[in-house]
XYZ file of N, CA and C in Angstrom:
486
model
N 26.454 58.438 137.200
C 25.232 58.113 136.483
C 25.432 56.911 135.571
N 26.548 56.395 134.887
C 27.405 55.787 133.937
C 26.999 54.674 134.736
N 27.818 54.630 136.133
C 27.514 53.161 136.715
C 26.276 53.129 137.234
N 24.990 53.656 137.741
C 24.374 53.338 138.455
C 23.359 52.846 136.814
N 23.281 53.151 136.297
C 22.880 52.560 134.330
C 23.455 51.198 134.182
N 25.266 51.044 134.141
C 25.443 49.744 134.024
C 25.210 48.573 135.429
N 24.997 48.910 136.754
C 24.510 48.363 137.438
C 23.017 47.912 137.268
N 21.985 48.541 137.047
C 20.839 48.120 136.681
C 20.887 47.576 135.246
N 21.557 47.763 134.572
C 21.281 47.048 133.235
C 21.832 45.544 133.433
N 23.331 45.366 134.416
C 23.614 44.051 134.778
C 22.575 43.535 135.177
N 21.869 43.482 136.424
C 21.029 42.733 137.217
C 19.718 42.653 136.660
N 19.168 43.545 135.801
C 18.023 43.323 135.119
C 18.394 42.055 133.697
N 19.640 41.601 133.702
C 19.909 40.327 132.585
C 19.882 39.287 133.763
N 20.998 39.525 134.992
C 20.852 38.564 135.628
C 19.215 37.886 136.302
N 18.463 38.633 136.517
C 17.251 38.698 137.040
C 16.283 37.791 135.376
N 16.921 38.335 134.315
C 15.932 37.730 132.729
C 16.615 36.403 132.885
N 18.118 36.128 133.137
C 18.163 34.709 132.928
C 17.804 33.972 134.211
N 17.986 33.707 135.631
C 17.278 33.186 136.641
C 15.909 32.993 135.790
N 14.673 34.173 135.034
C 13.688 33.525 135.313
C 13.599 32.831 134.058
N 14.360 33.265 133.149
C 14.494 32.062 132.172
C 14.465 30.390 132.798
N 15.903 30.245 133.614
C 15.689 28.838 133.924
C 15.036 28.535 134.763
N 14.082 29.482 135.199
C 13.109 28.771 136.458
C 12.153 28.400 135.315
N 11.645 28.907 134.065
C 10.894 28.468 133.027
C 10.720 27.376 132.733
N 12.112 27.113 132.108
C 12.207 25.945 131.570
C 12.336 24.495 132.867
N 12.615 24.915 133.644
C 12.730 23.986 134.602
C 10.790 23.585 134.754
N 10.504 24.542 134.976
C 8.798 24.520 134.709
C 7.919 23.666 134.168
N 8.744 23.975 132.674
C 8.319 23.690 131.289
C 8.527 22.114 131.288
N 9.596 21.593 131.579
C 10.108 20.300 131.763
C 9.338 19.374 132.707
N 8.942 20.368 133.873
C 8.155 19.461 134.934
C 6.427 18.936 134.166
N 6.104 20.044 133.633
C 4.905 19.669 133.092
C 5.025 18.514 132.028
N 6.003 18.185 131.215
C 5.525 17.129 130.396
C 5.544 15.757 130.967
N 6.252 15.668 132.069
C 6.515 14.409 132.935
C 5.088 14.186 133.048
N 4.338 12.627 133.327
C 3.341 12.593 133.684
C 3.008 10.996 134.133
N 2.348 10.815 135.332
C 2.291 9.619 135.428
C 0.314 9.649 135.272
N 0.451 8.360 134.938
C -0.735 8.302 134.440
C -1.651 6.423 135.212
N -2.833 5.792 135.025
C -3.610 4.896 135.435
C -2.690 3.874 136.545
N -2.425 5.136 137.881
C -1.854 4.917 138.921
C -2.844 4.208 139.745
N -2.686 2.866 140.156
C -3.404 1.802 141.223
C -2.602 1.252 141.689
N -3.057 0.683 143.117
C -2.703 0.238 144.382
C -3.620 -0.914 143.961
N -3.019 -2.056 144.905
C -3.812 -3.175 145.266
C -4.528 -3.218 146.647
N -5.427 -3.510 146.723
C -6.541 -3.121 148.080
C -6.191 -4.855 148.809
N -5.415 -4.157 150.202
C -5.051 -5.022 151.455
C -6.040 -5.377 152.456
N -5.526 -6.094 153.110
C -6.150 -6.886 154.327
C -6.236 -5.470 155.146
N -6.294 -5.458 156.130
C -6.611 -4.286 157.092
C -5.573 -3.895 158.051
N -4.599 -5.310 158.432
C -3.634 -5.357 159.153
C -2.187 -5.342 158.226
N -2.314 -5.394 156.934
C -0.763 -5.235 156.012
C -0.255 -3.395 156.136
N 0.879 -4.345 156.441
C 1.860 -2.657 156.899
C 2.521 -2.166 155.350
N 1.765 -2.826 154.455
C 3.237 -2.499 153.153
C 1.856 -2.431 151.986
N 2.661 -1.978 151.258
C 1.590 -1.932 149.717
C 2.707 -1.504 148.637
N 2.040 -1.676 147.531
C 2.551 -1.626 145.898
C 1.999 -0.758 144.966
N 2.186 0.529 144.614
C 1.363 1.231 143.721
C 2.308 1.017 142.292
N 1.588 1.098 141.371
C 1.977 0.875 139.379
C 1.086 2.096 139.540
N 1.770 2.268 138.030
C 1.351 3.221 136.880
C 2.212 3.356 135.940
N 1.654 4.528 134.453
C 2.621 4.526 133.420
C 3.294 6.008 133.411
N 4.795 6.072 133.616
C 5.099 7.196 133.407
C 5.594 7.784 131.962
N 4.933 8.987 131.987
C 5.514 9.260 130.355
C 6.328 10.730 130.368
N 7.268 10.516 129.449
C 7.640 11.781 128.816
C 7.662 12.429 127.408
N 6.787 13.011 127.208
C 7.020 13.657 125.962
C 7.661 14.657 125.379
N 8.396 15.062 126.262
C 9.376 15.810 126.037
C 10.497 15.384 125.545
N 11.669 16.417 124.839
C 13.203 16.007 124.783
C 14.039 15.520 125.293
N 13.721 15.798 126.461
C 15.108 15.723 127.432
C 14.786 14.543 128.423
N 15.753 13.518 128.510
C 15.577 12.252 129.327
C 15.825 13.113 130.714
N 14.616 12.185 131.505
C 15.025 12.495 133.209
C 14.684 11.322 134.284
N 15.172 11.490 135.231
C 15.591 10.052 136.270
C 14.246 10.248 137.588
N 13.751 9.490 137.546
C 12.883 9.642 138.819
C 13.501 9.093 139.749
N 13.317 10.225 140.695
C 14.587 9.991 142.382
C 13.831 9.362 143.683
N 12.774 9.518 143.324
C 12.411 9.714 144.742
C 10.500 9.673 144.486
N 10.026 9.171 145.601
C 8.213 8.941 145.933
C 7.762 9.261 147.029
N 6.337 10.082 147.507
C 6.329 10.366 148.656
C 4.524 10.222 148.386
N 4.526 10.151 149.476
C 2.400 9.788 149.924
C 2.178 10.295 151.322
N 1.395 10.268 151.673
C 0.985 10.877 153.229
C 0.243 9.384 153.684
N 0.153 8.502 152.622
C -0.969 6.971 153.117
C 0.367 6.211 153.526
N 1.360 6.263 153.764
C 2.742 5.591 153.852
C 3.695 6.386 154.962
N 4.696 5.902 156.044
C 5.520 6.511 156.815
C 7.045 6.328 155.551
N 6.378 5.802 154.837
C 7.912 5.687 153.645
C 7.071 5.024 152.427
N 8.163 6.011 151.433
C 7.514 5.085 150.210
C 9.243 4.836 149.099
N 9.431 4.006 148.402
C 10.756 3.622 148.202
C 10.738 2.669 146.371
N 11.265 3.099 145.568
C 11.511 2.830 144.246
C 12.056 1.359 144.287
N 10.759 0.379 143.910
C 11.564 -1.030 143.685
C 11.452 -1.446 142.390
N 12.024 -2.754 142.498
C 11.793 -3.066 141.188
C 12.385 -4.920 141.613
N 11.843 -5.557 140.311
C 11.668 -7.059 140.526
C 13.274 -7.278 139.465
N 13.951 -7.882 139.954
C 15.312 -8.734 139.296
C 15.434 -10.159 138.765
N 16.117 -10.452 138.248
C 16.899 -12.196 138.246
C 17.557 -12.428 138.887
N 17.978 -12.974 140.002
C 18.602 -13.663 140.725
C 19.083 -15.285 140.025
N 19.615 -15.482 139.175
C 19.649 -16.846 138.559
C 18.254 -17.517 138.199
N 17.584 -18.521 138.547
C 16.625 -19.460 138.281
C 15.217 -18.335 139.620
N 15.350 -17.286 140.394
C 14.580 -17.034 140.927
C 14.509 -14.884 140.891
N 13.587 -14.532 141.025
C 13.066 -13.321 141.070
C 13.240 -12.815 142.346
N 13.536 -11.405 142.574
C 13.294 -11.308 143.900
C 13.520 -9.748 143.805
N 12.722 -8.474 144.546
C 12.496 -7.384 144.559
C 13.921 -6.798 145.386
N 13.858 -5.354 144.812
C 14.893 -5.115 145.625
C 15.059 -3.349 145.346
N 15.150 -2.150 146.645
C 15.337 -0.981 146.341
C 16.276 -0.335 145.162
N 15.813 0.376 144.292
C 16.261 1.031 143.636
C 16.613 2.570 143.804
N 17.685 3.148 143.359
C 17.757 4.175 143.780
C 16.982 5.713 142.544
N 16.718 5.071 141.242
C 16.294 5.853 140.144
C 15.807 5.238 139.064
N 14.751 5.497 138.371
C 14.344 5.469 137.105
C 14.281 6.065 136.152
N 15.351 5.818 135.018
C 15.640 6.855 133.937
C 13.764 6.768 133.235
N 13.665 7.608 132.695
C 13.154 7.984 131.870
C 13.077 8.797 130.285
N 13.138 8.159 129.375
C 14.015 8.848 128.301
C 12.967 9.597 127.501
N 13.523 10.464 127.140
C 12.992 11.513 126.115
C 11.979 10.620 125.262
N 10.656 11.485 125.280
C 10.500 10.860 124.490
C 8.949 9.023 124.788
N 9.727 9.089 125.773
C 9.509 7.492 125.775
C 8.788 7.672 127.425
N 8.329 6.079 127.623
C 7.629 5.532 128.959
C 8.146 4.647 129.250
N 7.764 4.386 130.663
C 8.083 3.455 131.767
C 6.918 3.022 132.159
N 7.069 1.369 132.204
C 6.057 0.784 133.351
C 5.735 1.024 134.094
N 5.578 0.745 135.237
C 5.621 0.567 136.843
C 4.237 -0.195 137.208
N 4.567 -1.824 136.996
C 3.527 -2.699 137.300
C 4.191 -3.921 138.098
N 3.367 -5.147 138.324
C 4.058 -6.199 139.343
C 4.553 -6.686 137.931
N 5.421 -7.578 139.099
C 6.884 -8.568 138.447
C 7.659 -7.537 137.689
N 7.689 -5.562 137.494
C 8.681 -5.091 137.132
C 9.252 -4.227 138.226
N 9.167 -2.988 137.558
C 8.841 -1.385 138.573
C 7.817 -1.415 139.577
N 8.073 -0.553 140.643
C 6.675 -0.452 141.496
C 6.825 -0.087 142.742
N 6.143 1.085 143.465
C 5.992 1.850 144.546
C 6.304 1.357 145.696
N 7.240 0.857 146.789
C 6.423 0.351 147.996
C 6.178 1.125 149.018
N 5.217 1.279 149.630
C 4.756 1.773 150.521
C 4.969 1.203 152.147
N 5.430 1.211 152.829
C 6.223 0.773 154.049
C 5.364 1.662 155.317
N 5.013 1.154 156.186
C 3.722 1.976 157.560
C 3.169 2.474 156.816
N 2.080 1.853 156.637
C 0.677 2.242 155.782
C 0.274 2.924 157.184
N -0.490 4.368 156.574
C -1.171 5.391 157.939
C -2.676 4.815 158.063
N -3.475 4.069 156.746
C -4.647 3.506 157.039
C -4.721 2.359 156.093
N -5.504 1.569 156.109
C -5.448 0.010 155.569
C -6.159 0.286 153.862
N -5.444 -0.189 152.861
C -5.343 0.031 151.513
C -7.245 -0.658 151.054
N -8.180 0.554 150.841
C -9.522 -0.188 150.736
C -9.735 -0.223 149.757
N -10.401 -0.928 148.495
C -10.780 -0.888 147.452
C -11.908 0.079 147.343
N -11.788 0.925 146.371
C -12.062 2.231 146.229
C -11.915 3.593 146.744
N -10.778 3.618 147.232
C -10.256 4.727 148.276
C -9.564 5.111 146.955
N -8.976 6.557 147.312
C -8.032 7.046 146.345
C -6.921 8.307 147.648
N -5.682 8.081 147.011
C -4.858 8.745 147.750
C -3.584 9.212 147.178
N -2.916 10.658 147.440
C -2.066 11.170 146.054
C -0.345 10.835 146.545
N -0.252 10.493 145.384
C 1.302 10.249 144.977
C 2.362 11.179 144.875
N 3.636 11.484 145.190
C 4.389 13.002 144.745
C 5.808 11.574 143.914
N 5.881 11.760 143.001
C 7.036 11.612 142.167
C 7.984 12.672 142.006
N 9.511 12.683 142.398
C 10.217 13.777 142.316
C 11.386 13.223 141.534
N 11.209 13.906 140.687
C 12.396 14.011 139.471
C 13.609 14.660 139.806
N 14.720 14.058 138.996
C 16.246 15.252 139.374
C 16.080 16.058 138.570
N 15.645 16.413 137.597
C 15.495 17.628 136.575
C 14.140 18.185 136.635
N 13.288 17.487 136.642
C 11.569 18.104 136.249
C 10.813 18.746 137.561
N 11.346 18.473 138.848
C 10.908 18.727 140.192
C 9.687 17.432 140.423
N 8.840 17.958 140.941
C 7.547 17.088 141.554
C 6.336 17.068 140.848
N 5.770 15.898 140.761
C 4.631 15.676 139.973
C 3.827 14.934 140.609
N 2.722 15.057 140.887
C 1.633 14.559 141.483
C 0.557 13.984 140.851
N 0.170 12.915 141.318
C -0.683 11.864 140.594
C -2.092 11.187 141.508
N -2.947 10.635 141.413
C -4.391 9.969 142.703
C -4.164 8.581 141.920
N -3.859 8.005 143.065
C -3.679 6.499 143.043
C -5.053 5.888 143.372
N -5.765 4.807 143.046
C -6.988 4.421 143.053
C -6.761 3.130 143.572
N -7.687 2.689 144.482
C -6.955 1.440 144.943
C -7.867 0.446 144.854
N -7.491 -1.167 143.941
C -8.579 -1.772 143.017
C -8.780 -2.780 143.850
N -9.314 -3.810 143.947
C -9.348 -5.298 143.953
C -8.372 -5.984 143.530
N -8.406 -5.718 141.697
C -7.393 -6.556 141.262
C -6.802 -5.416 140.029
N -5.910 -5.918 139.166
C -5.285 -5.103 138.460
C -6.230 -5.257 137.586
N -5.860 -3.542 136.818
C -6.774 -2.920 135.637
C -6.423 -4.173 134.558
N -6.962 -4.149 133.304
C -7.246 -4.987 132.331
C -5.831 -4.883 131.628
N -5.312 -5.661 131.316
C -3.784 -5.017 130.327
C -2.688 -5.035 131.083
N -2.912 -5.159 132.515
C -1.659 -5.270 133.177
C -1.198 -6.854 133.580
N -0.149 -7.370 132.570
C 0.128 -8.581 132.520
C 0.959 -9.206 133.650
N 1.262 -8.547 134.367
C 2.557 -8.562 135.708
C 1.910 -9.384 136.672
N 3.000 -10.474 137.442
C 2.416 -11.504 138.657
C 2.157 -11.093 139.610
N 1.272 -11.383 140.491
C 1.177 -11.426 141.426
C 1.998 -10.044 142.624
N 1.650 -9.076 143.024
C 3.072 -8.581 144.018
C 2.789 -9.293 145.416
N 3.931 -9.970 145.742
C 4.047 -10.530 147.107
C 4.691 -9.373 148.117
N 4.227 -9.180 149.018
C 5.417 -8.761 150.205
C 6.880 -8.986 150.568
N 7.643 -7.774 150.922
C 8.458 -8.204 151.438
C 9.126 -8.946 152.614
């Protein structure tokens, strides 16, 4: 009787902490947030596109964005614009910290989405959803809006193709 008491009393802690950290793992995903997510609206025949937005965390704990996924894309891939000496030039990234606390861009000439086999041609005023996956926070989902030209405030050049 002794053990079949300390057997259930073990697994009923092990069972409180699992859902403890499924909590907080939870808890963490919700403060992540990306926010005035737009696309630039393409020709009909461009196989590639560029989505921005602002990601924020208000939370404590810094976390790395790993990874992007869309169903309007056969790939979507974390870039970002560099110095190359006297010239600029884009190039895959593998993560974006994000620190406690704080935000990230993701507009032209910095950060920014690419989208690689577009499944239909990028129209101005279409909207289509984003999955951002974090190494700590899991997945966060966002509706990308797709403009003419960039919203008001976004000071970034031009995005060219790769």
């Amino acid at each position: 009787m002794l053990a079949r008491l300390a057997t259930t009393v073990l697994l009923a802690a092990v069972w409180l902490n699992a859902s403890a950290d499924d909590h907080q793992h939870d808890h963490h995903s919700m403060h992540l947030a990306a926010s005035q997510a737009w696309s630039r609206a393409m020709p009909p025949t461009a196989p590639t596109g560029a989505v921005y937005f602002t990601l924020r965390n208000p939370g404590d704990t810094a976390d790395r964005l790993v990874g992007v996924k869309t169903p309007r894309a056969e790939k979507a891939e974390l870039h970002a614009h560099v110095h190359d000496g006297d010239l600029m030039r884009m190039e895959h990234v593998e993560g974006v910290d994000v620190p406690a606390g704080g935000e990230v861009q993701f507009k032209p000439g910095g950060y920014h989405v690419m989208l690689f086999n577009l499944s239909e041609p990028l129209v101005a005023g279409d909207r289509f959803p984003l999955t951002l996956i974090f190494r700590d926070g899991g997945e966060v989902q966002t509706e990308v809006t797709i403009r003419d030209q960039a919203p008001e405030g976004d000071t970034g050049a031009a995005h060219s193709h790769h």
